Short mmCIF file of C-alpha atoms and ligand atoms in Angstrom, two decimals:
data_model
loop_
_atom_site.label_atom_id
_atom_site.label_comp_id
_atom_site.label_asym_id
_atom_site.label_seq_id
_atom_site.Cartn_x
_atom_site.Cartn_y
_atom_site.Cartn_z
CA UNK A 1 -15.16 6.85 13.13
CA UNK A 2 -12.36 4.35 13.38
CA UNK A 3 -12.50 3.31 9.74
CA UNK A 4 -10.43 5.64 7.61
CA UNK A 5 -12.07 4.62 4.33
CA UNK A 6 -14.81 2.45 2.87
CA UNK A 7 -14.70 2.43 -0.90
CA UNK A 8 -16.66 0.35 -3.40
CA UNK A 9 -14.46 -1.42 -5.97
CA UNK A 10 -15.44 0.74 -8.93
CA UNK A 11 -14.46 3.91 -7.07
CA UNK A 12 -11.02 2.95 -5.83
CA UNK A 13 -9.27 4.27 -8.92
CA UNK A 14 -6.13 2.10 -8.74
CA UNK A 15 -5.57 -1.16 -10.54
CA UNK A 16 -2.61 -3.51 -10.85
CA UNK A 17 -1.50 -1.87 -14.11
CA UNK A 18 -0.96 1.40 -12.25
CA UNK A 19 1.67 -0.26 -10.07
CA UNK A 20 5.14 -0.56 -11.52
CA UNK A 21 7.18 -3.70 -10.94
CA UNK A 22 6.08 -6.14 -8.17
CA UNK A 23 4.91 -8.62 -10.83
CA UNK A 24 5.38 -11.66 -8.61
CA UNK A 25 3.47 -10.02 -5.78
CA UNK A 26 0.59 -9.15 -8.09
CA UNK A 27 0.49 -12.68 -9.49
CA UNK A 28 0.45 -14.22 -6.01
CA UNK A 29 -2.32 -11.89 -4.83
CA UNK A 30 -4.37 -12.67 -7.92
CA UNK A 31 -4.27 -16.36 -7.19
CA UNK A 32 -4.74 -16.03 -3.43
CA UNK A 33 -7.41 -13.36 -3.38
CA UNK A 34 -8.84 -12.29 -6.75
CA UNK A 35 -9.72 -15.78 -7.90
CA UNK A 36 -11.53 -16.96 -4.74
CA UNK A 37 -13.35 -13.62 -4.42
CA UNK A 38 -14.48 -13.64 -8.02
CA UNK A 39 -15.13 -17.39 -8.32
CA UNK A 40 -16.02 -18.65 -4.81
CA UNK A 41 -17.73 -21.74 -6.25
CA UNK A 42 -14.34 -23.09 -7.34
CA UNK A 43 -13.17 -23.07 -3.73
CA UNK A 44 -16.11 -24.67 -2.01
CA UNK A 45 -15.83 -28.30 -3.04
CA UNK A 46 -12.95 -30.35 -1.69
CA UNK A 47 -10.61 -29.63 1.13
CA UNK A 48 -7.53 -28.59 -0.77
CA UNK A 49 -8.62 -25.26 -2.12
CA UNK A 50 -9.80 -22.90 0.55
CA UNK A 51 -10.19 -19.18 0.22
CA UNK A 52 -7.46 -17.43 2.13
CA UNK A 53 -8.67 -15.28 5.04
CA UNK A 54 -5.48 -13.48 5.93
CA UNK A 55 -2.53 -12.11 3.98
CA UNK A 56 0.39 -10.08 5.27
CA UNK A 57 2.31 -7.62 3.12
CA UNK A 58 5.64 -6.73 4.70
CA UNK A 59 8.67 -4.79 3.62
CA UNK A 60 10.35 -1.39 3.79
CA UNK A 61 8.22 1.77 3.88
CA UNK A 62 7.04 3.31 0.64
CA UNK A 63 7.26 0.17 -1.44
CA UNK A 64 3.61 0.24 -2.47
CA UNK A 65 1.82 -1.89 0.12
CA UNK A 66 -1.13 0.49 0.44
CA UNK A 67 -1.27 0.89 -3.31
CA UNK A 68 -1.30 -2.89 -3.74
CA UNK A 69 -4.09 -3.28 -1.20
CA UNK A 70 -6.31 -0.78 -3.02
CA UNK A 71 -5.55 -2.21 -6.45
CA UNK A 72 -6.25 -5.70 -5.18
CA UNK A 73 -9.74 -4.65 -4.09
CA UNK A 74 -10.34 -3.28 -7.58
CA UNK A 75 -9.12 -6.47 -9.20
CA UNK A 76 -11.11 -8.69 -6.86
CA UNK A 77 -14.28 -6.60 -7.19
CA UNK A 78 -14.32 -6.21 -3.40
CA UNK A 79 -15.30 -3.30 -1.19
CA UNK A 80 -12.29 -1.78 0.50
CA UNK A 81 -12.22 -0.96 4.20
CA UNK A 82 -9.09 0.65 5.52
CA UNK A 83 -8.12 0.94 9.17
CA UNK A 84 -4.85 1.97 10.76
CA UNK A 85 -3.50 0.00 13.67
CA UNK A 86 -2.11 2.92 15.61
CA UNK A 87 -5.33 4.96 15.31
CA UNK A 88 -7.36 2.05 16.56
CA UNK A 89 -5.31 1.53 19.66
CA UNK A 90 -4.73 5.17 20.53
CA UNK A 91 -8.20 6.62 19.94
CA UNK A 92 -10.41 3.81 21.04
CA UNK A 93 -9.07 2.70 24.32
CA UNK A 94 -11.77 1.09 26.33
CA UNK A 95 -14.30 0.23 23.67
CA UNK A 96 -12.55 -2.74 22.17
CA UNK A 97 -15.40 -5.15 22.17
CA UNK A 98 -18.03 -2.86 20.69
CA UNK A 99 -15.68 -1.53 18.14
CA UNK A 100 -14.46 -4.86 16.87
CA UNK A 101 -17.98 -6.27 16.71
CA UNK A 102 -19.12 -3.23 14.74
CA UNK A 103 -16.25 -3.54 12.33
CA UNK A 104 -16.80 -7.22 11.61
CA UNK A 105 -20.57 -7.02 11.35
CA UNK A 106 -20.23 -4.04 9.05
CA UNK A 107 -17.71 -5.97 6.97
CA UNK A 108 -19.88 -9.05 6.64
CA UNK A 109 -22.68 -6.91 5.25
CA UNK A 110 -20.26 -5.51 2.69
CA UNK A 111 -18.78 -8.83 1.50
CA UNK A 112 -16.93 -9.37 -0.73
CA UNK A 113 -14.65 -7.09 1.20
CA UNK A 114 -10.98 -6.54 1.91
CA UNK A 115 -10.17 -5.11 5.33
CA UNK A 116 -6.80 -3.44 5.02
CA UNK A 117 -5.04 -3.03 8.37
CA UNK A 118 -2.09 -0.71 7.90
CA UNK A 119 0.54 -0.77 10.66
CA UNK A 120 -0.89 -4.09 11.72
CA UNK A 121 1.99 -4.43 14.19
CA UNK A 122 0.60 -1.66 16.40
CA UNK A 123 -2.81 -3.32 16.61
CA UNK A 124 -1.61 -6.88 16.75
CA UNK A 125 1.98 -6.58 17.85
CA UNK A 126 3.76 -8.88 20.25
CA UNK A 127 2.44 -8.85 23.79
CA UNK A 128 4.20 -5.99 25.44
CA UNK A 129 4.74 -7.63 28.82
CA UNK A 130 3.89 -5.54 31.85
CA UNK A 131 4.11 -2.30 29.91
CA UNK A 132 1.32 -3.02 27.54
CA UNK A 133 -1.81 -1.03 27.96
CA UNK A 134 -4.67 -3.22 29.11
CA UNK A 135 -6.92 -1.73 26.43
CA UNK A 136 -4.49 -2.62 23.65
CA UNK A 137 -4.42 -6.20 24.84
CA UNK A 138 -8.21 -6.36 24.93
CA UNK A 139 -8.50 -4.85 21.51
CA UNK A 140 -6.14 -7.42 20.07
CA UNK A 141 -7.91 -10.33 21.72
CA UNK A 142 -11.29 -9.09 20.53
CA UNK A 143 -9.97 -8.61 17.05
CA UNK A 144 -8.53 -12.10 16.92
CA UNK A 145 -11.69 -13.68 18.29
CA UNK A 146 -13.85 -11.91 15.69
CA UNK A 147 -11.39 -12.90 13.03
CA UNK A 148 -11.57 -16.56 14.09
CA UNK A 149 -15.33 -16.40 13.90
CA UNK A 150 -14.93 -15.29 10.35
CA UNK A 151 -12.55 -18.06 9.50
CA UNK A 152 -14.96 -20.69 10.61
CA UNK A 153 -17.57 -19.29 8.28
CA UNK A 154 -15.81 -20.07 5.02
CA UNK A 155 -18.63 -18.93 2.81
CA UNK A 156 -18.04 -15.28 3.58
CA UNK A 157 -15.75 -13.48 1.26
CA UNK A 158 -13.85 -11.36 3.74
CA UNK A 159 -10.11 -10.97 3.70
CA UNK A 160 -7.90 -9.34 6.31
CA UNK A 161 -4.91 -7.82 4.55
CA UNK A 162 -2.30 -6.60 7.00
CA UNK A 163 0.68 -4.42 6.15
CA UNK A 164 3.77 -3.72 8.23
CA UNK A 165 7.32 -2.47 8.05
CA UNK A 166 8.05 -4.32 11.27
CA UNK A 167 7.12 -7.98 10.76
CA UNK A 168 9.33 -9.08 13.64
CA UNK A 169 7.09 -7.21 16.06
CA UNK A 170 4.12 -9.40 15.24
CA UNK A 171 2.79 -11.84 17.75
CA UNK A 172 2.98 -15.58 16.90
CA UNK A 173 -0.77 -15.80 17.23
CA UNK A 174 -1.13 -13.16 14.54
CA UNK A 175 1.46 -14.71 12.26
CA UNK A 176 -0.53 -17.95 12.41
CA UNK A 177 -3.67 -16.13 11.32
CA UNK A 178 -1.87 -14.56 8.37
CA UNK A 179 -0.81 -17.76 6.68
CA UNK A 180 0.31 -16.06 3.51
CA UNK A 181 3.08 -13.54 3.96
CA UNK A 182 4.36 -11.61 0.99
CA UNK A 183 7.55 -9.61 0.94
CA UNK A 184 7.30 -6.28 -0.87
CA UNK A 185 10.86 -5.34 -1.66
CA UNK A 186 12.61 -2.14 -2.69
CA UNK A 187 12.88 -2.00 -6.48
CA UNK A 188 16.13 -2.80 -8.31
CA UNK A 189 17.22 -0.67 -11.30
CA UNK A 190 15.04 -2.49 -13.80
CA UNK A 191 12.00 -2.21 -11.55
CA UNK A 192 12.73 1.45 -10.78
CA UNK A 193 12.60 2.03 -14.51
CA UNK A 194 9.15 0.42 -14.69
CA UNK A 195 7.90 2.53 -11.79
CA UNK A 196 9.35 5.73 -13.29
CA UNK A 197 7.65 5.01 -16.61
CA UNK A 198 4.31 4.80 -14.82
CA UNK A 199 4.91 7.87 -12.66
CA UNK A 200 5.97 9.94 -15.68
CA UNK A 201 3.48 8.53 -18.20
CA UNK A 202 1.56 11.78 -18.49
CA UNK A 203 4.43 14.23 -18.18
CA UNK A 204 6.08 16.14 -20.99
CA UNK A 205 9.66 14.83 -21.19
CA UNK A 206 12.58 15.83 -23.39
CA UNK A 207 12.78 13.64 -26.48
CA UNK A 208 14.91 10.57 -25.91
CA UNK A 209 14.57 10.84 -22.12
CA UNK A 210 17.01 8.35 -20.61
CA UNK A 211 14.87 6.29 -18.24
CA UNK A 212 17.68 3.79 -17.77
CA UNK A 213 20.09 6.49 -16.60
CA UNK A 214 17.57 7.80 -14.10
CA UNK A 215 16.87 4.28 -12.87
CA UNK A 216 20.59 3.69 -12.38
CA UNK A 217 20.99 6.99 -10.55
CA UNK A 218 18.33 6.19 -7.97
CA UNK A 219 19.77 3.21 -6.12
CA UNK A 220 17.96 2.68 -2.80
CA UNK A 221 14.89 4.76 -3.73
CA UNK A 222 11.51 3.20 -2.92
CA UNK A 223 8.46 3.72 -5.15
CA UNK A 224 7.35 6.45 -2.80
CA UNK A 225 10.80 8.12 -2.91
CA UNK A 226 10.67 8.00 -6.71
CA UNK A 227 7.26 9.67 -6.64
CA UNK A 228 8.64 12.46 -4.42
CA UNK A 229 11.67 12.83 -6.65
CA UNK A 230 9.47 13.19 -9.73
CA UNK A 231 7.35 15.85 -8.02
CA UNK A 232 10.48 17.79 -7.00
CA UNK A 233 11.84 17.53 -10.56
CA UNK A 234 8.53 18.68 -12.04
CA UNK A 235 8.73 21.88 -9.98
CA UNK A 236 12.00 22.94 -11.61
CA UNK A 237 10.60 24.19 -14.94
CA UNK A 238 7.81 25.90 -13.01
CA UNK A 239 10.26 27.78 -10.78
CA UNK A 240 12.37 28.70 -13.81
CA UNK A 241 9.37 30.13 -15.57
CA UNK A 242 8.32 32.15 -12.55
CA UNK A 243 11.87 33.52 -12.24
CA UNK A 244 11.86 34.56 -15.87
CA UNK A 245 8.50 36.23 -15.54
CA UNK A 246 9.74 38.11 -12.52
CA UNK A 247 12.75 39.36 -14.48
CA UNK A 248 10.67 40.39 -17.45
CA UNK A 249 7.89 41.78 -15.29
CA UNK A 250 5.38 39.83 -17.32
CA UNK A 251 2.99 37.05 -16.51
CA UNK A 252 1.20 35.13 -19.13
CA UNK A 253 -1.44 32.50 -18.65
CA UNK A 254 -0.38 30.58 -21.71
CA UNK A 255 3.19 30.39 -20.41
CA UNK A 256 5.37 27.75 -21.97
CA UNK A 257 6.65 25.15 -19.57
CA UNK A 258 9.68 23.40 -20.98
CA UNK A 259 9.76 19.58 -20.99
CA UNK A 260 11.43 17.80 -18.08
CA UNK A 261 15.07 16.87 -18.55
CA UNK A 262 17.11 14.15 -16.93
CA UNK A 263 19.10 16.87 -15.19
CA UNK A 264 15.96 18.08 -13.35
CA UNK A 265 15.83 14.71 -11.63
CA UNK A 266 19.53 14.61 -10.91
CA UNK A 267 19.31 18.08 -9.32
CA UNK A 268 16.19 17.08 -7.40
CA UNK A 269 18.12 14.26 -5.76
CA UNK A 270 19.64 16.88 -3.47
CA UNK A 271 16.13 17.43 -2.06
CA UNK A 272 14.81 13.88 -2.07
CA UNK A 273 17.08 11.13 -0.89
CA UNK A 274 16.19 7.49 -0.28
CA UNK A 275 14.21 7.18 2.94
CA UNK A 276 15.35 3.70 3.86
CA UNK A 277 18.85 3.53 5.19
CA UNK A 278 20.58 0.29 6.02
CA UNK A 279 23.29 2.02 8.02
CA UNK A 280 20.93 3.04 10.78
P1 LIG B 1 4.27 2.71 4.06
O1 LIG B 1 4.88 1.42 4.48
O2 LIG B 1 5.15 3.92 4.33
O3 LIG B 1 2.83 2.90 4.46
P2 LIG B 1 3.59 1.72 1.50
O4 LIG B 1 4.47 0.54 1.24
O5 LIG B 1 2.17 1.48 1.91
O6 LIG B 1 4.30 2.71 2.48
P3 LIG B 1 2.45 3.33 -0.53
O7 LIG B 1 1.77 4.24 0.43
O8 LIG B 1 1.64 2.35 -1.25
O9 LIG B 1 3.64 2.60 0.18
O10 LIG B 1 3.28 4.18 -1.60
C1 LIG B 1 3.31 5.58 -1.53
C2 LIG B 1 3.21 6.19 -2.92
O11 LIG B 1 4.39 5.84 -3.67
C3 LIG B 1 2.07 5.64 -3.74
O12 LIG B 1 0.90 6.36 -3.56
C4 LIG B 1 2.59 5.78 -5.16
O13 LIG B 1 2.42 7.09 -5.64
C5 LIG B 1 4.08 5.56 -5.01
N1 LIG B 1 4.48 4.18 -5.30
C6 LIG B 1 5.04 3.30 -4.43
N2 LIG B 1 5.31 2.14 -5.03
C7 LIG B 1 4.93 2.27 -6.32
C8 LIG B 1 4.96 1.40 -7.46
N3 LIG B 1 5.45 0.17 -7.38
N4 LIG B 1 4.45 1.87 -8.63
C9 LIG B 1 3.95 3.12 -8.71
N5 LIG B 1 3.90 3.98 -7.68
C10 LIG B 1 4.39 3.57 -6.50
#
């Protein structure tokens, strides 16, 4: 079972509106992928408009690449297949040909479909010289051959969507097959505010919660870091309540959890710091 997920579009549960910021990325993906998947007839006439068969999302970890891939499948009405580069190469040594054929024939039966290849660099990374495992090389060649077969059959609505934090590790041959490359950046303060508003949409917050102050206090945090920070902050009133109950020797199912305050987040920063460091 080399595919980590196959999900029909109505069961994915994430759409573009659930993703904060990244407006340009969403707009580009809509034009490149959603439109041709939803309206293939508009792309079958002349030579200028061709459905895109490969897109690369690259950028620091935790910036929402996986989230974007899932939401894109929802928006495009496509089935979503997810595979992870490192799992493919480590678990399936030796069976490259069979495996790749199975994947692509499965995918063509599921079209329209988006095949999301996370850590695409480990499946399709630069040729590793003499050190590269023979099976990895075969897997990559098989994958690329199957992919080319796909590209020559333009009528199929199948998109390979790769994601990587290490774009410089990708082989030229792969870069060529991913003609559209989209940078998914860390959010600036304004975009952190948008992400925080989405992450905290259903939480009870103190009145007049200062989103802008929190956004300014989280320089360098990715979307994923912000999510972790919010979870850590949300634990604070829970721990307080449990402490109080312990003191009073009481426990009450209808316990009152106080709203979250800005200070909960500031304190939580001690536990969750930005995961991307430029000093390293
Ligand atoms: P990696 O490169 O480490 O695989 P990634 O870029 O694929 O990371 P995701 O896995 O999509 O990042 O993000 C992790 C989690 O962070 C998401 O499930 C989501 O909860 C949160 N998150 C990240 N970016 C955003 C965003 N722009 N809006 C809302 N939530 C976000």
